[in-house]
PDB file of C-alpha atoms and ligand atoms in Angstrom:
ATOM      1  CA  UNK G  17      21.488   2.594 -45.721  1.00 92.00           C
ATOM      2  CA  UNK G  18      18.633   4.599 -44.599  1.00 97.00           C
ATOM      3  CA  UNK G  19      17.009   3.470 -41.250  1.00 98.00           C
ATOM      4  CA  UNK G  20      14.232   4.624 -38.684  1.00 98.00           C
ATOM      5  CA  UNK G  21      15.044   4.502 -35.245  1.00 98.00           C
ATOM      6  CA  UNK G  22      12.433   4.735 -32.423  1.00 98.00           C
ATOM      7  CA  UNK G  23      13.630   4.907 -28.472  1.00 98.00           C
ATOM      8  CA  UNK G  24       9.837   4.647 -27.243  1.00 98.00           C
ATOM      9  CA  UNK G  25      10.088   5.503 -23.585  1.00 95.00           C
ATOM     10  CA  UNK G  26       7.257   6.085 -21.239  1.00 91.00           C
ATOM     11  CA  UNK G  27       8.314   9.783 -20.811  1.00 92.00           C
ATOM     12  CA  UNK G  28       8.605  10.560 -24.679  1.00 94.00           C
ATOM     13  CA  UNK G  29       9.241   9.163 -27.664  1.00 97.00           C
ATOM     14  CA  UNK G  30      12.878   9.860 -29.500  1.00 98.00           C
ATOM     15  CA  UNK G  31      12.495   9.218 -33.612  1.00 98.00           C
ATOM     16  CA  UNK G  32      15.577   9.746 -35.274  1.00 98.00           C
ATOM     17  CA  UNK G  33      16.066   8.649 -39.617  1.00 98.00           C
ATOM     18  CA  UNK G  34      19.862   7.710 -39.552  1.00 97.00           C
ATOM     19  CA  UNK G  35      22.213   7.136 -42.061  1.00 96.00           C
ATOM     20  CA  UNK G  36      24.476   4.277 -41.690  1.00 89.00           C
ATOM     21  CA  UNK G  37      27.504   4.454 -43.989  1.00 85.00           C
ATOM     22  CA  UNK G  38      29.545   1.358 -42.455  1.00 79.00           C
ATOM     23  CA  UNK G  39      29.998  -0.157 -38.723  1.00 75.00           C
ATOM     24  CA  UNK G  40      32.424   2.779 -37.837  1.00 78.00           C
ATOM     25  CA  UNK G  41      30.336   5.586 -39.378  1.00 84.00           C
ATOM     26  CA  UNK G  42      26.488   6.620 -38.835  1.00 88.00           C
ATOM     27  CA  UNK G  43      25.005  10.207 -39.697  1.00 93.00           C
ATOM     28  CA  UNK G  44      21.676  11.148 -37.593  1.00 95.00           C
ATOM     29  CA  UNK G  45      20.092  13.200 -40.558  1.00 97.00           C
ATOM     30  CA  UNK G  46      16.928  13.946 -38.384  1.00 97.00           C
ATOM     31  CA  UNK G  47      15.928  13.535 -34.797  1.00 97.00           C
ATOM     32  CA  UNK G  48      12.666  14.687 -32.555  1.00 98.00           C
ATOM     33  CA  UNK G  49      11.030  13.868 -29.625  1.00 98.00           C
ATOM     34  CA  UNK G  50       7.071  13.662 -28.919  1.00 97.00           C
ATOM     35  CA  UNK G  51       5.790  13.205 -25.606  1.00 97.00           C
ATOM     36  CA  UNK G  52       4.637  10.025 -24.474  1.00 97.00           C
ATOM     37  CA  UNK G  53       0.614  10.469 -24.158  1.00 97.00           C
ATOM     38  CA  UNK G  54      -1.725   7.665 -25.406  1.00 98.00           C
ATOM     39  CA  UNK G  55      -1.319   5.337 -28.301  1.00 98.00           C
ATOM     40  CA  UNK G  56      -3.817   6.652 -30.069  1.00 98.00           C
ATOM     41  CA  UNK G  57      -2.433  10.197 -30.486  1.00 98.00           C
ATOM     42  CA  UNK G  58       1.070   9.326 -30.047  1.00 98.00           C
ATOM     43  CA  UNK G  59       1.809   6.300 -32.459  1.00 98.00           C
ATOM     44  CA  UNK G  60       0.238   8.256 -35.435  1.00 98.00           C
ATOM     45  CA  UNK G  61       2.318  11.078 -35.206  1.00 98.00           C
ATOM     46  CA  UNK G  62       5.565   9.191 -35.162  1.00 98.00           C
ATOM     47  CA  UNK G  63       3.845   7.440 -37.983  1.00 98.00           C
ATOM     48  CA  UNK G  64       3.802  10.877 -39.787  1.00 98.00           C
ATOM     49  CA  UNK G  65       7.106  11.400 -39.017  1.00 98.00           C
ATOM     50  CA  UNK G  66       8.629   8.104 -40.482  1.00 98.00           C
ATOM     51  CA  UNK G  67       6.507   8.217 -43.380  1.00 98.00           C
ATOM     52  CA  UNK G  68       8.227   9.088 -47.351  1.00 96.00           C
ATOM     53  CA  UNK G  69      11.471   9.189 -45.746  1.00 97.00           C
ATOM     54  CA  UNK G  70      12.707   6.336 -47.640  1.00 97.00           C
ATOM     55  CA  UNK G  71      13.467   4.065 -44.788  1.00 98.00           C
ATOM     56  CA  UNK G  72      14.537   0.213 -45.392  1.00 98.00           C
ATOM     57  CA  UNK G  73      13.283  -0.572 -41.928  1.00 98.00           C
ATOM     58  CA  UNK G  74      12.259   0.896 -38.657  1.00 98.00           C
ATOM     59  CA  UNK G  75      13.682  -0.398 -35.155  1.00 98.00           C
ATOM     60  CA  UNK G  76      12.184   0.275 -32.038  1.00 98.00           C
ATOM     61  CA  UNK G  77      13.780   0.043 -28.590  1.00 98.00           C
ATOM     62  CA  UNK G  78      10.733  -0.093 -26.508  1.00 98.00           C
ATOM     63  CA  UNK G  79       9.294   0.259 -22.870  1.00 96.00           C
ATOM     64  CA  UNK G  80       7.865  -2.833 -21.477  1.00 90.00           C
ATOM     65  CA  UNK G  81       7.423  -5.296 -20.384  1.00 95.00           C
ATOM     66  CA  UNK G  82       7.189  -6.392 -23.967  1.00 97.00           C
ATOM     67  CA  UNK G  83       6.619  -9.827 -25.739  1.00 98.00           C
ATOM     68  CA  UNK G  84       9.684 -10.647 -27.815  1.00 98.00           C
ATOM     69  CA  UNK G  85       8.924 -14.047 -28.859  1.00 97.00           C
ATOM     70  CA  UNK G  86       8.546 -14.062 -32.415  1.00 94.00           C
ATOM     71  CA  UNK G  87       5.854 -16.971 -32.922  1.00 96.00           C
ATOM     72  CA  UNK G  88       3.526 -15.296 -29.840  1.00 97.00           C
ATOM     73  CA  UNK G  89       0.746 -14.078 -31.033  1.00 97.00           C
ATOM     74  CA  UNK G  90       1.639 -10.844 -29.061  1.00 98.00           C
ATOM     75  CA  UNK G  91       5.047 -10.476 -30.577  1.00 98.00           C
ATOM     76  CA  UNK G  92       5.633  -6.688 -30.428  1.00 98.00           C
ATOM     77  CA  UNK G  93       3.153  -5.787 -28.148  1.00 98.00           C
ATOM     78  CA  UNK G  94       3.620  -3.582 -24.769  1.00 98.00           C
ATOM     79  CA  UNK G  95       2.053  -6.355 -22.450  1.00 97.00           C
ATOM     80  CA  UNK G  96       1.176  -5.765 -18.879  1.00 93.00           C
ATOM     81  CA  UNK G  97       2.504  -2.011 -18.578  1.00 90.00           C
ATOM     82  CA  UNK G  98       1.106  -0.068 -15.543  1.00 84.00           C
ATOM     83  CA  UNK G  99       1.422   2.920 -17.983  1.00 90.00           C
ATOM     84  CA  UNK G 100      -2.206   3.456 -18.370  1.00 92.00           C
ATOM     85  CA  UNK G 101      -3.150   3.187 -21.838  1.00 96.00           C
ATOM     86  CA  UNK G 102      -0.740   1.236 -23.163  1.00 97.00           C
ATOM     87  CA  UNK G 103      -1.483  -2.169 -21.587  1.00 97.00           C
ATOM     88  CA  UNK G 104      -1.571  -4.806 -24.776  1.00 97.00           C
ATOM     89  CA  UNK G 105      -0.692  -2.335 -27.144  1.00 98.00           C
ATOM     90  CA  UNK G 106       0.712  -3.546 -30.435  1.00 98.00           C
ATOM     91  CA  UNK G 107       3.802  -1.181 -31.197  1.00 98.00           C
ATOM     92  CA  UNK G 108       5.554  -3.330 -33.613  1.00 98.00           C
ATOM     93  CA  UNK G 109       2.451  -4.277 -35.848  1.00 98.00           C
ATOM     94  CA  UNK G 110       1.126  -0.785 -35.841  1.00 98.00           C
ATOM     95  CA  UNK G 111       4.617   0.867 -37.353  1.00 98.00           C
ATOM     96  CA  UNK G 112       4.439  -2.136 -40.068  1.00 98.00           C
ATOM     97  CA  UNK G 113       1.197  -1.778 -41.453  1.00 98.00           C
ATOM     98  CA  UNK G 114       1.610   2.065 -41.479  1.00 98.00           C
ATOM     99  CA  UNK G 115       5.009   1.989 -43.043  1.00 98.00           C
ATOM    100  CA  UNK G 116       5.462  -0.769 -44.794  1.00 98.00           C
ATOM    101  CA  UNK G 117       9.216  -1.706 -43.786  1.00 98.00           C
ATOM    102  CA  UNK G 118      10.511  -4.382 -41.791  1.00 98.00           C
ATOM    103  CA  UNK G 119      10.381  -4.191 -38.319  1.00 98.00           C
ATOM    104  CA  UNK G 120      13.090  -4.728 -35.469  1.00 98.00           C
ATOM    105  CA  UNK G 121      11.962  -4.803 -31.891  1.00 98.00           C
ATOM    106  CA  UNK G 122      13.394  -4.902 -28.505  1.00 98.00           C
ATOM    107  CA  UNK G 123      13.318  -3.499 -24.640  1.00 98.00           C
ATOM    108  CA  UNK G 124      14.923  -0.152 -24.518  1.00 97.00           C
ATOM    109  CA  UNK G 125      17.422  -1.238 -21.980  1.00 98.00           C
ATOM    110  CA  UNK G 126      18.806  -4.141 -24.612  1.00 98.00           C
ATOM    111  CA  UNK G 127      18.639  -0.972 -27.543  1.00 98.00           C
ATOM    112  CA  UNK G 128      20.977   1.401 -25.182  1.00 98.00           C
ATOM    113  CA  UNK G 129      23.281  -1.639 -24.614  1.00 98.00           C
ATOM    114  CA  UNK G 130      23.283  -2.662 -28.878  1.00 98.00           C
ATOM    115  CA  UNK G 131      24.342   1.032 -29.161  1.00 97.00           C
ATOM    116  CA  UNK G 132      27.178   0.924 -26.792  1.00 97.00           C
ATOM    117  CA  UNK G 133      27.977  -2.620 -28.419  1.00 97.00           C
ATOM    118  CA  UNK G 134      27.973  -1.352 -31.904  1.00 95.00           C
ATOM    119  CA  UNK G 135      29.347   2.067 -32.135  1.00 94.00           C
ATOM    120  CA  UNK G 136      31.093   2.688 -28.065  1.00 96.00           C
ATOM    121  CA  UNK G 137      32.174   1.686 -24.852  1.00 97.00           C
ATOM    122  CA  UNK G 138      31.144  -1.871 -25.598  1.00 98.00           C
ATOM    123  CA  UNK G 139      32.880  -2.448 -28.685  1.00 96.00           C
ATOM    124  CA  UNK G 140      34.194  -6.165 -28.910  1.00 96.00           C
ATOM    125  CA  UNK G 141      32.973  -6.869 -25.703  1.00 98.00           C
ATOM    126  CA  UNK G 142      30.794 -10.421 -26.032  1.00 98.00           C
ATOM    127  CA  UNK G 143      29.050 -10.096 -22.373  1.00 98.00           C
ATOM    128  CA  UNK G 144      28.068  -6.830 -20.879  1.00 98.00           C
ATOM    129  CA  UNK G 145      25.087  -5.222 -19.150  1.00 98.00           C
ATOM    130  CA  UNK G 146      23.775  -1.387 -19.798  1.00 98.00           C
ATOM    131  CA  UNK G 147      21.802  -0.198 -16.568  1.00 98.00           C
ATOM    132  CA  UNK G 148      19.495   2.700 -16.785  1.00 97.00           C
ATOM    133  CA  UNK G 149      18.800   4.434 -13.599  1.00 98.00           C
ATOM    134  CA  UNK G 150      16.091   7.124 -14.246  1.00 95.00           C
ATOM    135  CA  UNK G 151      12.706   7.422 -14.132  1.00 93.00           C
ATOM    136  CA  UNK G 152      12.212   3.505 -13.302  1.00 95.00           C
ATOM    137  CA  UNK G 153      15.817   1.289 -13.332  1.00 97.00           C
ATOM    138  CA  UNK G 154      15.937  -1.604 -16.077  1.00 97.00           C
ATOM    139  CA  UNK G 155      19.246  -3.526 -17.615  1.00 98.00           C
ATOM    140  CA  UNK G 156      19.899  -5.180 -20.908  1.00 98.00           C
ATOM    141  CA  UNK G 157      22.269  -8.105 -20.986  1.00 98.00           C
ATOM    142  CA  UNK G 158      24.506  -9.302 -23.885  1.00 98.00           C
ATOM    143  CA  UNK G 159      25.391 -12.679 -22.828  1.00 98.00           C
ATOM    144  CA  UNK G 160      27.662 -14.355 -25.661  1.00 98.00           C
ATOM    145  CA  UNK G 161      27.888 -11.667 -28.286  1.00 97.00           C
ATOM    146  CA  UNK G 162      23.679 -11.876 -28.089  1.00 97.00           C
ATOM    147  CA  UNK G 163      21.009  -9.929 -26.558  1.00 98.00           C
ATOM    148  CA  UNK G 164      19.559 -11.790 -23.472  1.00 98.00           C
ATOM    149  CA  UNK G 165      15.560 -12.558 -23.839  1.00 97.00           C
ATOM    150  CA  UNK G 166      14.392 -16.038 -22.173  1.00 95.00           C
ATOM    151  CA  UNK G 167      11.224 -16.328 -20.622  1.00 96.00           C
ATOM    152  CA  UNK G 168      10.340 -12.448 -21.116  1.00 95.00           C
ATOM    153  CA  UNK G 169      13.618 -10.290 -21.010  1.00 96.00           C
ATOM    154  CA  UNK G 170      15.495  -9.342 -17.915  1.00 97.00           C
ATOM    155  CA  UNK G 171      13.685  -7.483 -15.426  1.00 97.00           C
ATOM    156  CA  UNK G 172      16.355  -6.741 -13.446  1.00 98.00           C
ATOM    157  CA  UNK G 173      15.768  -3.201 -12.006  1.00 98.00           C
ATOM    158  CA  UNK G 174      12.811  -5.210  -9.616  1.00 97.00           C
ATOM    159  CA  UNK G 175      15.842  -7.101  -7.690  1.00 98.00           C
ATOM    160  CA  UNK G 176      15.151  -6.948  -3.892  1.00 98.00           C
ATOM    161  CA  UNK G 177      17.441  -5.725  -2.141  1.00 98.00           C
ATOM    162  CA  UNK G 178      18.765  -5.617   1.632  1.00 98.00           C
ATOM    163  CA  UNK G 179      17.928  -2.337   3.579  1.00 98.00           C
ATOM    164  CA  UNK G 180      20.790   0.083   4.729  1.00 98.00           C
ATOM    165  CA  UNK G 181      20.850   0.559   8.520  1.00 97.00           C
ATOM    166  CA  UNK G 182      18.547   3.643   8.872  1.00 96.00           C
ATOM    167  CA  UNK G 183      16.648   3.074   5.747  1.00 98.00           C
ATOM    168  CA  UNK G 184      14.350   0.454   7.082  1.00 98.00           C
ATOM    169  CA  UNK G 185      11.399   2.353   7.773  1.00 98.00           C
ATOM    170  CA  UNK G 186      11.455   4.352   3.774  1.00 98.00           C
ATOM    171  CA  UNK G 187       8.759   3.256   1.981  1.00 98.00           C
ATOM    172  CA  UNK G 188       9.276   1.557  -1.250  1.00 98.00           C
ATOM    173  CA  UNK G 189       8.006   3.433  -4.281  1.00 97.00           C
ATOM    174  CA  UNK G 190       7.583   0.422  -6.382  1.00 96.00           C
ATOM    175  CA  UNK G 191       3.968  -0.412  -6.063  1.00 93.00           C
ATOM    176  CA  UNK G 192       4.493  -4.607  -6.375  1.00 94.00           C
ATOM    177  CA  UNK G 193       7.703  -4.727  -4.201  1.00 97.00           C
ATOM    178  CA  UNK G 194       8.317  -3.725  -0.613  1.00 97.00           C
ATOM    179  CA  UNK G 195      12.252  -3.472  -1.017  1.00 98.00           C
ATOM    180  CA  UNK G 196      13.149  -3.566  -4.778  1.00 98.00           C
ATOM    181  CA  UNK G 197      15.803  -1.637  -6.316  1.00 98.00           C
ATOM    182  CA  UNK G 198      13.626   0.582  -8.670  1.00 98.00           C
ATOM    183  CA  UNK G 199      11.722   1.345  -5.546  1.00 98.00           C
ATOM    184  CA  UNK G 200      14.553   2.371  -3.433  1.00 98.00           C
ATOM    185  CA  UNK G 201      17.076   3.807  -5.881  1.00 98.00           C
ATOM    186  CA  UNK G 202      15.255   5.547  -9.461  1.00 98.00           C
ATOM    187  CA  UNK G 203      15.015   9.200  -9.552  1.00 97.00           C
ATOM    188  CA  UNK G 204      11.164   9.132  -7.737  1.00 97.00           C
ATOM    189  CA  UNK G 205      12.572   7.516  -4.573  1.00 98.00           C
ATOM    190  CA  UNK G 206      15.348   9.883  -4.102  1.00 98.00           C
ATOM    191  CA  UNK G 207      12.526  12.776  -4.630  1.00 98.00           C
ATOM    192  CA  UNK G 208      10.585  10.734  -1.953  1.00 98.00           C
ATOM    193  CA  UNK G 209      12.925  10.181   0.547  1.00 98.00           C
ATOM    194  CA  UNK G 210      14.958  13.706   0.298  1.00 98.00           C
ATOM    195  CA  UNK G 211      11.678  15.911  -0.570  1.00 98.00           C
ATOM    196  CA  UNK G 212      13.847  17.071  -3.677  1.00 97.00           C
ATOM    197  CA  UNK G 213      14.429  15.935  -7.332  1.00 98.00           C
ATOM    198  CA  UNK G 214      18.048  14.169  -7.519  1.00 98.00           C
ATOM    199  CA  UNK G 215      19.282  17.248  -9.851  1.00 98.00           C
ATOM    200  CA  UNK G 216      18.700  19.785  -6.742  1.00 98.00           C
ATOM    201  CA  UNK G 217      20.666  17.639  -3.889  1.00 98.00           C
ATOM    202  CA  UNK G 218      24.254  17.644  -5.622  1.00 98.00           C
ATOM    203  CA  UNK G 219      25.312  19.050  -2.226  1.00 97.00           C
ATOM    204  CA  UNK G 220      24.184  16.637  -0.119  1.00 98.00           C
ATOM    205  CA  UNK G 221      26.993  13.428   0.185  1.00 98.00           C
ATOM    206  CA  UNK G 222      24.587  11.380   2.453  1.00 97.00           C
ATOM    207  CA  UNK G 223      22.180  10.986  -0.549  1.00 98.00           C
ATOM    208  CA  UNK G 224      24.981  10.073  -3.103  1.00 98.00           C
ATOM    209  CA  UNK G 225      26.523   7.538  -0.456  1.00 98.00           C
ATOM    210  CA  UNK G 226      22.882   5.737   0.047  1.00 98.00           C
ATOM    211  CA  UNK G 227      22.759   5.676  -3.404  1.00 98.00           C
ATOM    212  CA  UNK G 228      26.016   4.189  -4.260  1.00 98.00           C
ATOM    213  CA  UNK G 229      25.327   1.446  -1.416  1.00 98.00           C
ATOM    214  CA  UNK G 230      21.945   0.540  -3.112  1.00 99.00           C
ATOM    215  CA  UNK G 231      23.449   0.202  -6.791  1.00 99.00           C
ATOM    216  CA  UNK G 232      26.260  -1.443  -6.164  1.00 98.00           C
ATOM    217  CA  UNK G 233      24.637  -3.916  -3.964  1.00 98.00           C
ATOM    218  CA  UNK G 234      22.369  -4.593  -7.537  1.00 99.00           C
ATOM    219  CA  UNK G 235      25.783  -4.590  -9.345  1.00 98.00           C
ATOM    220  CA  UNK G 236      27.509  -7.361  -7.229  1.00 98.00           C
ATOM    221  CA  UNK G 237      24.427  -9.289  -7.797  1.00 98.00           C
ATOM    222  CA  UNK G 238      24.581  -8.717 -11.773  1.00 98.00           C
ATOM    223  CA  UNK G 239      28.068  -9.413 -11.756  1.00 98.00           C
ATOM    224  CA  UNK G 240      28.316 -12.585  -9.732  1.00 98.00           C
ATOM    225  CA  UNK G 241      25.173 -14.284 -11.679  1.00 98.00           C
ATOM    226  CA  UNK G 242      26.001 -13.144 -15.142  1.00 98.00           C
ATOM    227  CA  UNK G 243      29.893 -12.240 -15.463  1.00 98.00           C
ATOM    228  CA  UNK G 244      29.733  -9.192 -17.501  1.00 98.00           C
ATOM    229  CA  UNK G 245      32.890  -7.732 -18.782  1.00 98.00           C
ATOM    230  CA  UNK G 246      31.755  -4.296 -18.997  1.00 98.00           C
ATOM    231  CA  UNK G 247      28.950  -2.711 -16.733  1.00 98.00           C
ATOM    232  CA  UNK G 248      27.920   0.871 -18.392  1.00 98.00           C
ATOM    233  CA  UNK G 249      25.525   2.899 -15.928  1.00 98.00           C
ATOM    234  CA  UNK G 250      22.434   5.514 -18.010  1.00 97.00           C
ATOM    235  CA  UNK G 251      19.990   7.427 -17.158  1.00 96.00           C
ATOM    236  CA  UNK G 252      19.088  10.746 -15.505  1.00 95.00           C
ATOM    237  CA  UNK G 253      20.364   9.667 -12.097  1.00 98.00           C
ATOM    238  CA  UNK G 254      23.733   8.830 -13.660  1.00 98.00           C
ATOM    239  CA  UNK G 255      24.197  12.599 -14.506  1.00 97.00           C
ATOM    240  CA  UNK G 256      25.007  13.197 -11.064  1.00 97.00           C
ATOM    241  CA  UNK G 257      28.933  13.701 -11.434  1.00 93.00           C
ATOM    242  CA  UNK G 258      29.995  12.357  -7.893  1.00 96.00           C
ATOM    243  CA  UNK G 259      28.201   8.834  -8.007  1.00 98.00           C
ATOM    244  CA  UNK G 260      30.034   6.557 -10.311  1.00 98.00           C
ATOM    245  CA  UNK G 261      33.196   6.637  -8.006  1.00 98.00           C
ATOM    246  CA  UNK G 262      31.134   5.909  -5.236  1.00 98.00           C
ATOM    247  CA  UNK G 263      29.757   2.927  -7.001  1.00 98.00           C
ATOM    248  CA  UNK G 264      33.255   1.667  -7.715  1.00 98.00           C
ATOM    249  CA  UNK G 265      34.326   2.258  -4.299  1.00 98.00           C
ATOM    250  CA  UNK G 266      31.347   0.459  -2.790  1.00 98.00           C
ATOM    251  CA  UNK G 267      31.077  -2.600  -5.480  1.00 98.00           C
ATOM    252  CA  UNK G 268      34.640  -3.575  -4.397  1.00 98.00           C
ATOM    253  CA  UNK G 269      33.947  -3.234  -0.956  1.00 98.00           C
ATOM    254  CA  UNK G 270      30.831  -5.137  -0.900  1.00 98.00           C
ATOM    255  CA  UNK G 271      32.765  -8.118  -2.844  1.00 98.00           C
ATOM    256  CA  UNK G 272      34.969  -8.304   0.287  1.00 97.00           C
ATOM    257  CA  UNK G 273      37.766  -9.345  -1.796  1.00 97.00           C
ATOM    258  CA  UNK G 274      36.340 -11.983  -2.709  1.00 97.00           C
ATOM    259  CA  UNK G 275      36.915 -11.755  -6.774  1.00 96.00           C
ATOM    260  CA  UNK G 276      40.507 -11.254  -8.314  1.00 96.00           C
ATOM    261  CA  UNK G 277      39.828 -10.499 -12.109  1.00 97.00           C
ATOM    262  CA  UNK G 278      41.385  -8.083 -14.762  1.00 97.00           C
ATOM    263  CA  UNK G 279      38.809  -5.862 -14.533  1.00 97.00           C
ATOM    264  CA  UNK G 280      38.059  -5.305 -11.052  1.00 97.00           C
ATOM    265  CA  UNK G 281      41.538  -3.971 -11.007  1.00 97.00           C
ATOM    266  CA  UNK G 282      40.570  -1.542 -13.024  1.00 97.00           C
ATOM    267  CA  UNK G 283      37.421  -1.098 -12.065  1.00 98.00           C
ATOM    268  CA  UNK G 284      37.062   2.823 -13.987  1.00 98.00           C
ATOM    269  CA  UNK G 285      37.535   0.681 -17.008  1.00 98.00           C
ATOM    270  CA  UNK G 286      34.877  -1.828 -15.851  1.00 98.00           C
ATOM    271  CA  UNK G 287      32.363   0.212 -14.696  1.00 98.00           C
ATOM    272  CA  UNK G 288      31.710   3.197 -16.703  1.00 98.00           C
ATOM    273  CA  UNK G 289      28.898   5.731 -17.919  1.00 98.00           C
ATOM    274  CA  UNK G 290      27.052   5.726 -20.969  1.00 97.00           C
ATOM    275  CA  UNK G 291      29.328   6.417 -24.241  1.00 96.00           C
ATOM    276  CA  UNK G 292      27.165   8.106 -26.710  1.00 94.00           C
ATOM    277  CA  UNK G 293      25.984  11.298 -24.970  1.00 90.00           C
ATOM    278  CA  UNK G 294      22.098  10.538 -25.085  1.00 89.00           C
ATOM    279  CA  UNK G 295      22.479   8.646 -28.608  1.00 94.00           C
ATOM    280  CA  UNK G 296      23.049   5.267 -27.403  1.00 96.00           C
ATOM    281  CA  UNK G 297      19.044   4.465 -27.422  1.00 97.00           C
ATOM    282  CA  UNK G 298      18.650   5.817 -30.999  1.00 97.00           C
ATOM    283  CA  UNK G 299      21.889   4.302 -32.658  1.00 96.00           C
ATOM    284  CA  UNK G 300      20.950   0.603 -31.065  1.00 97.00           C
ATOM    285  CA  UNK G 301      17.179   0.908 -32.226  1.00 98.00           C
ATOM    286  CA  UNK G 302      19.061   1.931 -35.864  1.00 97.00           C
ATOM    287  CA  UNK G 303      20.842  -1.621 -35.143  1.00 96.00           C
ATOM    288  CA  UNK G 304      17.820  -3.135 -34.347  1.00 98.00           C
ATOM    289  CA  UNK G 305      16.430  -1.739 -37.770  1.00 98.00           C
ATOM    290  CA  UNK G 306      19.639  -3.241 -39.335  1.00 96.00           C
ATOM    291  CA  UNK G 307      19.245  -7.044 -38.304  1.00 96.00           C
ATOM    292  CA  UNK G 308      15.984  -6.877 -40.195  1.00 97.00           C
ATOM    293  CA  UNK G 309      17.143  -5.504 -43.161  1.00 94.00           C
TER     294      UNK G 309
HETATM  295  P1  ADP I 421      13.641   8.413 -17.996  1.00 90.95           P
HETATM  296  O1  ADP I 421      13.944   7.580 -16.875  1.00 90.95           O
HETATM  297  O2  ADP I 421      11.918   9.220 -17.801  1.00 90.95           O
HETATM  298  O3  ADP I 421      13.673   8.141 -19.344  1.00 90.95           O
HETATM  299  P2  ADP I 421      15.775   9.864 -17.121  1.00 90.95           P
HETATM  300  O4  ADP I 421      16.706   9.157 -17.746  1.00 90.95           O
HETATM  301  O5  ADP I 421      16.086  11.482 -17.507  1.00 90.95           O
HETATM  302  O6  ADP I 421      14.119  10.112 -18.110  1.00 90.95           O
HETATM  303  O7  ADP I 421      15.575   9.981 -15.835  1.00 90.95           O
HETATM  304  C1  ADP I 421      14.880  11.158 -15.027  1.00 90.95           C
HETATM  305  C2  ADP I 421      14.834  10.555 -13.813  1.00 90.95           C
HETATM  306  O8  ADP I 421      16.402  11.095 -13.003  1.00 90.95           O
HETATM  307  C3  ADP I 421      14.065  11.877 -12.410  1.00 90.95           C
HETATM  308  O9  ADP I 421      13.833  11.253 -11.476  1.00 90.95           O
HETATM  309  C4  ADP I 421      15.416  12.820 -12.433  1.00 90.95           C
HETATM  310  O10 ADP I 421      14.877  13.544 -11.028  1.00 90.95           O
HETATM  311  C5  ADP I 421      16.668  12.426 -12.327  1.00 90.95           C
HETATM  312  N1  ADP I 421      17.536  13.172 -12.674  1.00 90.95           N
HETATM  313  C6  ADP I 421      17.973  13.838 -13.861  1.00 90.95           C
HETATM  314  N2  ADP I 421      19.182  14.885 -13.591  1.00 90.95           N
HETATM  315  C7  ADP I 421      20.090  14.225 -12.540  1.00 90.95           C
HETATM  316  C8  ADP I 421      20.758  14.442 -11.695  1.00 90.95           C
HETATM  317  N3  ADP I 421      21.864  15.269 -12.167  1.00 90.95           N
HETATM  318  N4  ADP I 421      20.563  14.249 -10.409  1.00 90.95           N
HETATM  319  C9  ADP I 421      20.480  12.954 -10.306  1.00 90.95           C
HETATM  320  N5  ADP I 421      19.225  12.788 -10.444  1.00 90.95           N
HETATM  321  C10 ADP I 421      18.939  13.614 -11.792  1.00 90.95           C
HETATM  322 ZN1   ZN I 422       9.614  -3.604  -7.866  1.00 90.95          ZN
END
């Protein structure tokens, strides 16, 4: 089965043609990346990539907020995004009209989680969460084997966090909130606080201790509310090797010994990094396509 997969991000669009043999075996036949500029320029380039390649369906894992209600007149749209030019953009409708194939559509992070749940470290896990910590922060949630949508879809990156002592005066990067997870801990917050991008701060342990404090605070909230059986962390900031062990230790500390589960006894299997290289989003989009075939 040949499927189209699009990981639509605010910085770049990754598009791929994937041959799915079965649940175990896939082949990425072709993959390319296009910068996200304005819809009138970017969307036709993407359609050109997919056209004439014999795909049976296209799956789109899209930056948001997006409308996921199938009975809504704006289903498949990016809605109120701060990304200039993309407000109320009919992404799913555009590709449906251009390519004439069924379109599967969900958030970028739900897509990544679906990729991990189908082919990666969350296989066979019914309740899981995928958090990306990059230019922004977002979370995809699987509950009882289904991706969670609800009223809109989770927007867990904007959870309000308590400041660490000494960090009270830092100006939150998020234009909507004065102390949210994304505004305190995404890549741009690290850069504003320490004057350099995260990749250049490997030798500054205080950066990663503060980062782990905020990430753990959010994970503890997700854990207490959603009771996931696996927590997966992806995104550019997680490329910092020292971070994952610090986060596990801090989650344990902040839980204060309140919970006692098998998962929490094996934190190195419970809180893990993304397992599919950088392909979890594309493979998740591919699963979204398979669902509508
Ligand atoms: P996007 O969120 O735009 O899709 P990424 O997930 O790659 O892209 O995240 C980009 C962010 O990750 C940038 O803010 C960058 O500074 C940060 N970043 C990239 N590499 C590292 C690293 N090794 N350590 C810490 N931060 C990093
Ligand atoms: Zn916010």
